[in-house]
Amino acid sequence: MDALRLLSRSTGLKAKISKEPPQNLPSASGSVISQNGEDPSLNRKRKRDSEDANNDQVPQATSNLLSEDEVRQFQKRHKIKIVDLTRLQGASRSEESRKLRKEQSRIYPQPVTSFGQLRTHYNVNPALASNIAEQAYFEPTEVQAATFSLLLKSSVEEDQREPDLLAIAPTGSGKTLAFLIPLIEKTIRAHRQRQDQAEKHVSAIILAPTKELVPQIVNEGRKLCSSTGVSITAMRKGMKLLEGHPASDENQSSEDDFEQKTEDKTDPSSRPLVKADILVSTPLSLVHALCPSWEEDEPDPPHPIPTIETLVFDEADVLLDPLFRSQTLAVWSACTSPSLQISMWSATIGSNIEELAVSTIRERQKRLKIRRSQRPQLLRTVIGLKDTSLPTISHRLTYTATESGKLLGMRQLLHPTRSTFSNGNEDTTVPLRPPFLVFTQTITRAQSLYDELQYDIPASAGGSSRIAVLHSSLPDHARASIMQQFRQGKIWVLITTDLLSRGVDFRGVNVVVNYDIPTTVAGYVHRAGRTGRAGRQGGVCVSFYTKEDIQYVKGIVNVIAASEKLRTSSRNGEVSGSNAAATASSVTTTGIQPWLLHALPNVSKSAKKDLKLHGVESRRAIHADDDEKTKRMKRKSRIGTQSGYEKREVNRKRGAVQASLSTKGKTPQESEAGAEWEGFS
Ligand code: ADP
Ligand code: MG
């Protein structure tokens, strides 16, 4: 296939996503809800989505609701678990009563099995329904099927309050749409109720951890908001949220500036208000807007924003991780409306983060003196199995012994003739094709790997323009431009840090390479999840590990083994397993052999914590107070096979060759047009 065409699929510039049913919805079960938008076993008929969406009449909710038994079947089939956390809490004396409490806390709301039902059952605004139909998605994914009904107030139950929600669903399973659609509908209904109020104000905030994720959410949102009267925007420097608020500091060092600012920079009173309904931001950008003098160590209380009725945390576990926690909590506490509804989304929300979230919700309710009877439900929805990767992704763990072995391995990956991949269950050997997304432990290592590989791509294949490095030290405009070029398929190999491990949706990524092992199990799940999105088959995650990494590999091996087991069971149509470790121990038919699991050492809690905070020691930066031995070890682990002088010379010569080629009129891009991907050899 034409590599360029293949890559340009991720731009979204061309046609919409296929109307064909996805090969495999992104659930762990791997089964589609149905071929016609409904659970096949339930044998119910409905109109096509587009017909429903284009019908301006308010459709009547059809009476074909599922019985509780059918909902239970549906949830079982799609590995959906919805739990009322309020009912789950409280001490249970015996194992039996704990089980009973667990069972009693499960709830079985109607799933939304087709987008058409949003109109018929939830009276969703026709313009919004038509925007959804425009996207040409065949049917809701599991997380959408499970959460739409929780978050959308049904037309029959207008006075019902939406619950606070923790939603855990696999990477690439459509969580963005799952929170955007109900939020936009809620905003439309709020507009209808306060028609007299001409001035727009922000009524919802979506927080996301990186600058790369914010515009992606805004873009998705804009497609859905068209002609609905709802607007969505990214937080910009120098803007203020409410009249009377200070404007965010334009000189703040590290935060967003996605769009060019045109307003007067000198007079704070003339700085514009954010006029959108829905604001998407990183936590730090917003906290600076609410309190320009905000400091991590001595946080001032931020200005309250009582107009916020909905708060969404995308990648919630990162936002509540110690790294972002104080900023996120500052924004949360600034939202003082008693009817604030909060939802948190991620593929991985551990029990400690869940506890923090629940206790913060409870404390807030007490602080605001919200009576028990007025508190919303607090629900948790889990789709699939904990700590597993998508069944659509194949995994390969490669032992390279040393750091230089990794470089060799990386170069082999770039040459399909030598780089073949067997997925364990099948005999086929498939060459790995770009785009590649390559993760390293630090910014310095990402830059060094880029320096090393920059000239590996011959001019005839696009030369060094095909490879790029992206990390948080780059200026914002460079980051945005690299993201755009990668999405457009101009860049084939993108080297990065964990900055891109979360949330970003490059639909066309074929290979994720963990050049350096991720430092947590969740890190592995998220990095791998940059491929195989929206049910796409054929994604591969390659992880290199050295002698030094052996002590840390067990967690990753468990994820791979559980995911491969899931892959096998979904192929065989089975639904099995309850947690990663349990499934991992019985794997025999996949790339990960049981002996490897048993041979690998367990990691102590303190080692895990240290790894998470600082990464593998030899790959950390050299510090002045490191002893000589540590410095030697760190130097040895640096990426690169040549001395700096040699590298400069080689690069200079290659650069000269490239320059002479382009002066002869053959730009790398031109010579590549229409070429088949045959690697860089
Ligand atoms: P997540 O946040 O769960 O990682 P995203 O929301 O980024 O996933 O969605 C991943 C991809 O799936 C996006 O490209 C999105 O357009 C697509 N998608 C969303 N909903 C559906 C659907 N119902 N059917 C098919 N594709 C979908
Ligand atoms: Mg997401």
XYZ file of C-alpha atoms and ligand atoms in Angstrom:
709
model
C 0.000 0.000 0.000
C 1.114 3.544 -0.623
C 2.700 4.580 2.620
C 1.783 8.205 2.123
C -1.859 7.356 1.609
C -1.760 5.072 4.556
C -0.376 7.848 6.720
C -2.727 10.521 5.491
C -5.630 8.505 6.848
C -4.847 9.913 10.235
C -5.303 13.499 9.116
C -9.047 13.276 9.006
C -8.872 15.626 5.997
C -10.243 13.060 3.656
C -13.442 11.200 3.965
C -15.104 10.411 7.221
C -14.437 7.242 9.081
C -15.830 4.341 7.186
C -19.504 3.608 7.505
C -18.582 -0.023 7.543
C -18.938 -1.655 10.902
C -15.580 -1.655 12.700
C -13.699 -4.943 12.549
C -13.528 -4.911 16.268
C -14.882 -2.361 18.660
C -12.290 -1.207 21.116
C -13.572 -3.195 24.033
C -11.663 -5.875 25.724
C -14.263 -8.372 24.632
C -13.534 -7.587 21.035
C -17.126 -8.054 20.016
C -19.204 -5.453 18.249
C -22.461 -4.403 19.799
C -24.123 -5.532 16.620
C -24.073 -5.218 12.901
C -27.087 -2.954 12.959
C -26.442 -1.056 16.124
C -28.091 -3.427 18.530
C -27.141 -6.391 20.543
C -27.740 -9.266 18.127
C -29.026 -11.558 20.816
C -31.769 -9.132 21.709
C -33.441 -9.274 18.334
C -34.893 -5.765 18.256
C -35.462 -3.496 15.294
C -34.804 0.188 14.955
C -34.466 2.884 12.315
C -31.094 3.871 10.857
C -29.287 6.600 12.799
C -29.196 9.061 9.961
C -32.938 8.831 9.415
C -33.513 9.463 13.087
C -31.042 12.314 13.181
C -32.538 14.144 10.250
C -35.997 13.994 11.663
C -36.708 17.330 13.346
C -39.793 16.068 15.127
C -39.140 15.039 18.679
C -39.236 11.300 18.349
C -41.178 9.268 20.823
C -39.181 6.952 23.004
C -40.047 3.553 21.749
C -41.197 1.155 24.369
C -38.691 -1.522 23.439
C -36.612 -1.105 26.559
C -34.553 -4.067 27.661
C -35.552 -6.030 30.691
C -33.083 -6.072 33.592
C -32.128 -9.579 32.617
C -31.315 -8.487 29.101
C -29.283 -5.553 30.402
C -27.367 -7.960 32.627
C -26.653 -10.154 29.594
C -25.576 -7.135 27.600
C -23.206 -5.962 30.324
C -21.735 -9.441 30.688
C -21.190 -9.806 26.961
C -19.456 -6.449 26.660
C -17.581 -6.641 29.950
C -19.324 -3.603 31.363
C -19.533 -3.137 35.127
C -21.428 -0.225 36.622
C -21.252 0.191 40.353
C -22.874 2.650 42.739
C -19.904 3.568 44.920
C -22.107 4.911 47.707
C -23.673 1.478 48.142
C -20.279 -0.222 47.884
C -18.744 1.715 50.760
C -18.844 0.647 54.373
C -17.193 -2.168 56.279
C -18.326 -5.732 55.710
C -17.580 -8.277 58.338
C -17.419 -11.428 56.304
C -16.390 -12.388 52.817
C -19.997 -13.314 52.160
C -21.407 -9.944 53.138
C -18.707 -8.233 51.066
C -19.804 -10.259 48.058
C -23.426 -9.443 48.723
C -22.638 -5.750 49.059
C -20.725 -5.867 45.772
C -23.638 -7.531 44.035
C -26.114 -5.055 45.511
C -24.030 -2.100 44.395
C -24.142 -3.172 40.731
C -26.628 -1.243 38.630
C -28.145 -2.090 35.271
C -29.194 1.037 33.393
C -30.406 0.798 29.806
C -27.447 0.768 27.413
C -27.533 3.047 24.375
C -26.980 0.553 21.586
C -27.340 2.907 18.657
C -26.781 6.599 18.068
C -30.394 6.806 16.900
C -31.515 6.085 20.446
C -30.027 9.374 21.552
C -32.932 11.008 19.719
C -35.624 8.481 20.422
C -34.866 7.792 24.069
C -33.040 10.906 25.235
C -34.514 13.600 23.038
C -31.062 14.830 22.042
C -31.050 18.075 20.056
C -31.541 17.412 16.304
C -28.497 19.478 15.292
C -26.304 17.535 17.695
C -27.775 14.235 16.492
C -27.107 15.252 12.923
C -23.491 16.198 13.778
C -23.041 12.764 15.305
C -24.508 11.127 12.203
C -22.086 13.235 10.101
C -19.177 11.468 11.789
C -20.511 8.254 10.259
C -19.674 6.130 13.266
C -21.494 2.895 12.911
C -22.503 2.404 16.496
C -21.543 3.479 20.011
C -18.524 1.813 21.546
C -18.978 0.016 24.854
C -17.976 2.983 26.973
C -20.398 5.171 25.044
C -23.181 2.581 25.266
C -22.683 2.343 29.010
C -22.287 6.006 29.930
C -24.589 7.942 27.559
C -27.624 6.797 29.474
C -26.042 7.754 32.795
C -25.053 11.235 31.747
C -27.963 12.224 29.524
C -31.029 13.238 31.406
C -33.830 11.391 29.711
C -36.731 13.397 28.358
C -39.011 11.650 30.828
C -36.886 12.337 33.869
C -36.071 16.032 33.437
C -35.499 16.696 37.116
C -33.061 13.830 37.555
C -29.470 14.935 38.298
C -26.582 13.394 36.404
C -24.317 11.294 38.608
C -20.689 11.988 39.382
C -18.809 9.379 37.409
C -15.514 7.531 37.238
C -15.194 5.858 33.841
C -12.419 3.393 33.107
C -12.279 2.141 29.525
C -9.503 0.976 27.183
C -7.318 3.318 25.174
C -8.834 4.364 21.858
C -12.335 3.302 22.875
C -14.039 6.652 22.273
C -14.073 8.208 25.734
C -13.856 11.716 24.260
C -17.192 11.343 22.500
C -18.612 9.663 25.596
C -18.142 12.813 27.646
C -18.580 15.401 24.889
C -22.019 14.356 23.626
C -23.817 14.492 27.012
C -21.963 17.694 27.881
C -23.014 19.452 24.679
C -26.603 18.296 25.135
C -26.590 19.557 28.735
C -25.315 22.929 27.517
C -28.004 23.157 24.824
C -30.693 22.477 27.433
C -29.180 25.095 29.758
C -29.242 27.642 26.897
C -32.912 26.882 26.347
C -33.684 27.522 30.014
C -31.922 30.886 30.261
C -32.840 32.521 26.983
C -33.002 35.961 28.615
C -29.314 35.871 29.465
C -27.546 37.141 26.365
C -23.975 37.082 27.646
C -22.206 33.768 27.267
C -20.151 32.407 30.092
C -18.135 29.282 30.615
C -20.322 26.598 32.136
C -18.085 23.553 31.704
C -14.384 22.841 32.008
C -12.526 19.892 30.518
C -9.044 19.375 31.939
C -6.417 17.396 30.047
C -2.785 16.910 31.037
C -0.922 17.996 27.889
C -0.949 20.782 25.341
C -1.182 18.171 22.613
C -4.418 16.741 23.982
C -6.250 20.039 24.478
C -6.662 21.025 20.787
C -7.569 17.446 19.915
C -10.518 17.576 22.321
C -11.488 21.036 21.045
C -11.467 19.746 17.458
C -13.689 16.780 18.317
C -15.972 19.130 20.214
C -16.239 21.665 17.394
C -17.431 18.991 14.991
C -20.221 18.105 17.406
C -21.134 21.698 18.315
C -21.786 22.890 14.777
C -25.204 24.666 14.526
C -26.102 23.844 18.119
C -25.325 27.284 19.531
C -22.740 25.736 21.854
C -19.115 26.810 21.615
C -15.958 25.125 22.801
C -12.485 26.616 22.991
C -9.007 26.101 24.371
C -7.719 28.313 27.187
C -5.466 31.049 25.860
C -2.979 33.160 27.733
C -4.128 36.620 28.684
C -7.788 35.707 28.799
C -9.996 35.846 31.853
C -12.817 33.550 32.781
C -15.257 35.917 34.449
C -15.732 39.673 34.809
C -13.745 40.751 37.861
C -11.190 37.969 37.416
C -7.568 38.766 36.690
C -6.315 37.745 33.243
C -3.906 34.842 33.057
C -0.275 35.865 32.943
C 1.044 36.037 29.398
C 4.573 35.587 30.591
C 3.962 32.389 32.444
C 6.656 30.047 31.371
C 5.177 26.796 30.339
C 1.605 26.916 29.328
C -0.738 26.924 26.419
C -0.919 29.261 23.519
C -2.564 27.246 20.788
C -4.118 30.106 18.983
C -2.576 33.462 18.151
C -3.508 36.195 20.543
C -4.710 39.443 19.051
C -5.943 41.384 22.037
C -4.258 44.328 23.727
C -1.421 43.031 25.864
C -0.898 46.112 27.983
C -4.195 46.958 29.595
C -5.483 44.152 31.845
C -8.992 45.578 31.944
C -9.270 45.318 28.169
C -8.327 41.657 28.108
C -11.144 39.586 26.760
C -13.384 37.189 28.563
C -13.547 33.602 27.464
C -16.877 33.665 25.638
C -17.266 29.957 25.053
C -19.555 27.557 26.917
C -17.001 24.788 27.218
C -13.384 25.508 28.041
C -10.636 22.924 27.507
C -7.357 23.473 29.286
C -4.343 21.994 30.981
C -4.601 22.452 34.756
C -1.700 24.890 34.998
C -3.050 27.215 32.298
C -6.336 27.446 34.087
C -4.895 27.837 37.531
C -2.810 30.749 36.249
C -5.945 32.304 34.801
C -7.692 31.986 38.148
C -4.715 33.133 40.167
C -1.764 34.652 38.263
C 0.504 34.512 41.310
C -0.233 30.850 41.947
C 2.772 28.886 43.183
C 3.027 25.147 43.599
C 4.585 25.438 47.067
C 2.435 28.231 48.429
C -0.769 28.058 46.481
C -3.058 31.057 46.882
C -6.745 30.211 46.770
C -7.850 30.721 43.164
C -10.749 33.002 42.214
C -14.029 31.102 42.397
C -15.889 30.270 39.190
C -19.435 29.619 40.372
C -20.794 29.348 36.828
C -19.152 25.976 36.221
C -21.759 23.212 36.263
C -19.669 20.418 34.739
C -16.065 19.445 35.302
C -14.460 16.709 33.199
C -11.038 15.201 33.901
C -9.646 13.460 30.839
C -6.742 11.165 31.770
C -7.914 11.654 35.348
C -5.248 9.478 36.940
C -2.510 11.739 35.553
C -4.366 14.871 36.580
C -4.612 13.542 40.131
C -1.060 12.192 40.150
C 1.237 14.139 42.522
C 2.770 15.857 39.469
C -0.443 17.718 38.605
C -2.440 17.171 41.769
C -2.261 20.575 43.421
C -3.114 22.389 40.162
C -6.031 20.074 39.455
C -7.382 20.307 42.989
C -7.052 24.106 42.834
C -9.262 24.231 39.731
C -11.705 21.792 41.303
C -12.004 23.836 44.484
C -12.566 27.002 42.437
C -15.726 25.426 40.990
C -18.079 26.394 43.790
C -21.478 25.587 42.295
C -23.360 23.167 44.585
C -24.768 21.439 41.515
C -21.329 20.854 39.940
C -21.210 17.493 38.207
C -17.829 15.816 37.824
C -16.696 12.951 35.636
C -13.255 11.357 35.393
C -12.019 9.320 32.457
C -9.002 7.142 31.836
C -7.923 3.666 30.804
C -6.245 3.296 34.160
C -7.577 4.620 37.459
C -5.913 2.822 40.350
C -7.539 2.360 43.742
C -5.461 5.131 45.344
C -6.598 7.660 42.747
C -10.183 6.440 43.086
C -9.980 6.926 46.856
C -8.618 10.433 46.412
C -11.366 11.290 43.928
C -14.135 9.920 46.126
C -12.855 11.609 49.278
C -12.483 14.952 47.471
C -16.052 14.709 46.199
C -17.300 13.910 49.717
C -15.292 16.676 51.413
C -16.502 19.193 48.876
C -20.120 18.202 49.490
C -19.610 18.630 53.231
C -17.840 21.962 52.801
C -20.679 23.274 50.658
C -23.218 21.815 53.097
C -24.996 19.810 50.423
C -27.579 17.648 52.136
C -27.358 13.890 51.617
C -30.692 13.796 49.873
C -29.447 16.354 47.363
C -26.164 14.667 46.582
C -25.905 13.067 43.162
C -25.149 9.395 42.721
C -21.482 8.475 42.553
C -20.945 5.760 39.928
C -17.996 3.845 38.563
C -18.093 2.269 35.128
C -15.392 -0.176 34.129
C -15.120 -1.592 30.627
C -12.958 -4.644 30.041
C -10.249 -6.004 32.285
C -7.969 -4.040 34.528
C -4.389 -3.429 33.340
C -4.706 -5.010 29.956
C -3.980 -3.652 26.554
C -6.391 -3.758 23.630
C -6.810 -7.160 21.978
C -6.204 -5.448 18.630
C -2.555 -4.765 19.523
C 0.264 -7.310 19.162
C 3.169 -7.109 21.556
C 6.822 -7.941 21.177
C 9.352 -7.870 23.972
C 12.934 -7.790 22.706
C 15.954 -8.422 24.895
C 18.896 -6.353 23.671
C 21.266 -6.909 26.614
C 22.875 -3.478 26.318
C 22.005 0.072 25.327
C 23.873 -0.224 22.047
C 21.854 -3.361 21.356
C 18.735 -1.187 21.412
C 20.119 1.113 18.772
C 20.844 -1.902 16.626
C 17.329 -3.186 17.252
C 15.849 0.181 16.344
C 17.780 0.275 13.083
C 16.572 -3.232 12.294
C 12.999 -2.111 12.818
C 13.499 0.556 10.196
C 14.476 -2.074 7.627
C 11.551 -4.342 6.811
C 13.725 -6.892 5.015
C 15.405 -7.682 8.273
C 12.627 -6.676 10.581
C 9.925 -9.270 10.593
C 7.315 -9.810 13.163
C 5.595 -12.992 14.130
C 2.613 -12.478 16.344
C 2.955 -15.747 18.153
C -0.311 -17.344 17.158
C 0.098 -17.083 13.438
C 2.886 -18.168 11.166
C 2.767 -15.025 9.089
C 5.703 -12.684 9.213
C 4.690 -9.125 8.611
C 7.137 -6.307 7.973
C 6.591 -3.381 10.277
C 5.453 -0.269 8.489
C 5.508 3.350 9.568
C 4.373 5.492 11.196
C 6.487 4.655 14.237
C 6.008 6.367 17.571
C 9.139 5.880 19.673
C 9.219 6.498 23.430
C 12.298 7.255 25.509
C 12.703 7.881 29.218
C 13.913 11.483 29.078
C 14.007 14.523 26.829
C 17.789 14.249 26.514
C 17.524 10.653 25.362
C 14.771 11.487 22.887
C 16.990 14.210 21.443
C 20.060 11.903 21.337
C 18.122 9.138 19.609
C 16.874 11.666 17.093
C 20.449 12.924 16.485
C 21.547 9.344 15.988
C 18.784 8.305 13.591
C 18.226 11.592 11.819
C 20.275 10.662 8.775
C 19.301 6.989 8.653
C 16.517 7.801 6.258
C 17.866 8.177 2.755
C 17.052 11.289 0.795
C 15.092 9.186 -1.681
C 12.637 8.308 1.089
C 12.293 11.836 2.347
C 15.537 12.127 4.308
C 15.647 13.727 7.685
C 12.302 15.441 7.151
C 10.667 12.063 7.805
C 11.903 11.871 11.367
C 11.266 14.248 14.232
C 11.530 14.607 17.956
C 8.807 16.050 20.182
C 9.124 16.937 23.848
C 8.071 19.621 26.289
C 11.269 21.670 25.945
C 10.366 22.639 22.398
C 8.504 25.890 21.800
C 4.731 25.575 21.476
C 4.599 26.396 17.775
C 7.203 23.708 17.004
C 5.225 21.148 19.020
C 2.011 21.996 17.215
C 3.710 21.869 13.828
C 5.303 18.455 14.492
C 1.953 17.094 15.648
C 0.327 18.345 12.483
C 3.030 16.891 10.230
C 2.819 13.533 11.969
C -0.948 13.498 11.554
C -0.577 14.439 7.899
C 1.854 11.608 7.309
C 4.807 13.820 6.484
C 6.734 12.527 9.485
C 7.127 8.771 9.646
C 9.175 8.302 12.784
C 8.328 10.436 15.786
C 10.612 10.146 18.796
C 9.097 11.409 22.007
C 8.773 11.071 25.752
C 5.756 10.164 27.864
C 4.362 13.541 26.808
C 2.598 11.740 23.967
C 1.754 8.582 25.879
C -1.656 9.872 26.951
C -4.795 10.568 25.027
C -3.437 11.688 21.685
C -5.255 10.031 18.853
C -3.049 9.322 15.855
C -5.335 6.940 14.096
C -2.684 5.671 11.695
C 0.163 4.754 14.069
C 1.266 1.230 13.190
C 4.147 0.685 15.558
C 4.799 1.916 19.069
C 8.398 1.383 20.147
C 9.314 1.465 23.810
C 12.962 2.281 23.193
C 13.203 2.681 26.969
C 10.812 0.627 29.047
C 7.903 2.551 30.550
C 8.208 3.178 34.243
C 4.752 1.942 35.265
C 2.270 -0.674 34.147
C -0.226 2.090 33.333
C 2.543 3.743 31.303
C 2.834 0.595 29.185
C -0.931 0.364 28.652
C -1.140 3.996 27.552
C 1.957 4.002 25.319
C 0.801 0.806 23.587
C -2.645 2.369 23.275
C -1.372 4.934 20.772
C -1.869 2.178 18.209
C -4.849 -0.102 17.587
C -7.257 2.786 18.139
C -10.967 2.667 17.347
C -10.798 -1.061 16.676
C -8.013 -0.779 14.083
C -6.194 -4.082 13.579
C -2.481 -4.639 13.015
C -0.935 -2.301 15.589
C 2.290 -3.552 17.131
C 4.014 -2.509 20.351
C 7.717 -3.338 20.470
C 9.587 -2.989 23.767
C 13.352 -3.210 24.123
C 14.857 -4.182 27.429
C 18.403 -4.516 28.673
C 20.099 -6.459 31.443
C 19.365 -3.626 33.802
C 15.652 -3.606 32.989
C 15.061 -7.287 33.788
C 14.121 -6.424 37.362
C 11.323 -4.159 36.107
C 9.888 -6.185 33.258
C 7.462 -8.407 35.133
C 4.634 -5.841 35.212
C 4.887 -5.360 31.450
C 5.011 -9.099 30.833
C 1.838 -9.501 32.889
C 0.031 -6.893 30.788
C 1.190 -8.516 27.557
C 0.254 -11.997 28.693
C -3.194 -10.910 29.861
C -3.787 -8.955 26.658
C -2.748 -11.888 24.491
C -4.992 -14.179 26.462
C -7.816 -11.726 25.860
C -6.964 -11.684 22.179
C -7.164 -15.451 21.998
C -10.390 -15.630 23.975
C -12.016 -12.885 21.915
C -11.045 -14.787 18.774
C -12.661 -17.873 20.182
C -15.642 -15.839 21.301
C -14.994 -16.549 24.948
C -15.526 -14.188 27.806
C -13.222 -15.052 30.617
C -10.821 -13.897 33.245
C -11.031 -11.408 36.022
C -7.658 -9.848 36.457
C -4.396 -9.574 34.664
C -2.254 -11.607 36.978
C -4.681 -14.497 37.082
C -4.941 -14.737 33.334
C -1.246 -14.246 32.794
C -0.242 -17.351 34.635
C -2.120 -19.621 32.299
C -0.859 -18.300 28.994
C 0.812 -20.877 26.848
C 0.007 -20.123 23.234
C 1.369 -16.625 22.930
C 4.717 -14.858 22.643
C 5.062 -14.704 26.423
C 5.876 -18.087 27.859
C 4.879 -18.945 31.428
C 8.481 -19.756 32.366
C 9.418 -16.141 31.658
C 6.803 -14.935 34.084
C 8.039 -17.234 36.788
C 11.702 -16.496 36.101
C 11.322 -12.737 36.329
C 11.840 -11.234 39.772
C 9.050 -9.412 41.589
C 9.623 -5.716 42.071
C 9.503 -4.319 45.579
C 7.087 -1.482 46.354
C 9.911 0.984 46.999
C 11.683 0.037 43.741
C 8.416 0.550 41.861
C 7.975 3.959 43.432
C 11.547 4.956 42.656
C 11.174 3.774 39.060
C 7.954 5.737 38.635
C 9.459 8.921 40.036
C 12.900 8.829 38.469
C 13.039 6.151 35.756
C 15.775 3.550 35.321
C 18.812 4.922 37.114
C 21.403 4.583 34.366
C 19.231 6.636 31.988
C 18.828 9.570 34.344
C 20.797 12.784 33.878
C 24.287 12.950 35.372
C 24.356 15.014 38.556
C 27.372 16.748 40.043
C 27.006 14.799 43.290
C 26.868 11.381 41.580
C 29.852 9.223 42.520
C 32.312 8.220 39.806
C 30.815 4.748 39.373
C 27.317 6.137 38.806
C 28.634 8.736 36.388
C 30.437 6.011 34.408
C 27.297 3.893 34.323
C 25.196 6.812 33.107
C 27.734 7.769 30.444
C 27.776 4.195 29.210
C 24.001 4.252 28.838
C 23.952 7.317 26.644
C 22.468 6.794 23.223
C 25.009 6.834 20.429
C 27.571 4.663 18.753
C 29.979 7.353 17.659
C 31.861 10.158 19.321
C 30.409 13.635 18.933
C 33.105 14.526 16.385
C 32.454 11.452 14.229
C 28.727 12.060 14.356
C 29.128 15.659 13.236
C 31.318 14.598 10.329
C 28.922 11.886 9.157
C 25.939 14.177 9.483
C 27.762 16.978 7.630
C 28.511 14.658 4.690
C 24.957 13.307 4.582
C 23.571 16.817 4.776
C 25.748 17.831 1.833
C 24.508 14.891 -0.244
C 20.930 15.778 0.577
C 21.472 19.420 -0.297
C 22.996 18.507 -3.663
C 20.049 16.243 -4.418
C 17.530 18.951 -3.722
C 19.406 21.537 -5.803
C 19.096 19.102 -8.703
C 15.377 19.584 -8.318
C 14.615 16.358 -6.522
C 13.160 17.334 -3.203
C 12.908 14.417 -0.856
C 9.131 14.815 -0.779
C 8.885 14.709 -4.557
C 11.013 11.650 -4.936
C 8.882 9.918 -2.321
C 5.484 10.699 -3.781
C 3.656 7.506 -4.528
C 6.493 5.312 -3.304
C 5.840 2.042 -1.564
C 7.148 1.784 1.969
C 10.237 -0.384 1.694
C 12.034 0.800 4.782
C 14.964 3.116 4.925
C 17.535 0.775 3.465
P -9.971 7.297 24.104
O -10.172 8.663 24.685
O -10.885 6.276 24.685
O -8.546 6.852 24.127
P -10.751 8.633 21.694
O -11.923 9.327 22.256
O -9.526 9.433 21.449
O -10.375 7.363 22.573
O -11.250 7.911 20.362
C -10.396 7.119 19.597
C -10.869 7.115 18.171
O -12.101 6.430 18.060
C -11.085 8.509 17.640
O -10.448 8.616 16.398
C -12.577 8.616 17.491
O -12.922 9.430 16.400
C -12.992 7.174 17.251
N -14.356 6.861 17.711
C -15.031 7.424 18.724
N -16.265 6.872 18.838
C -16.362 5.928 17.872
C -17.399 5.016 17.463
N -18.553 4.969 18.097
N -17.143 4.185 16.432
C -15.949 4.235 15.790
N -14.942 5.070 16.115
C -15.137 5.912 17.154
Mg -8.897 10.003 25.503
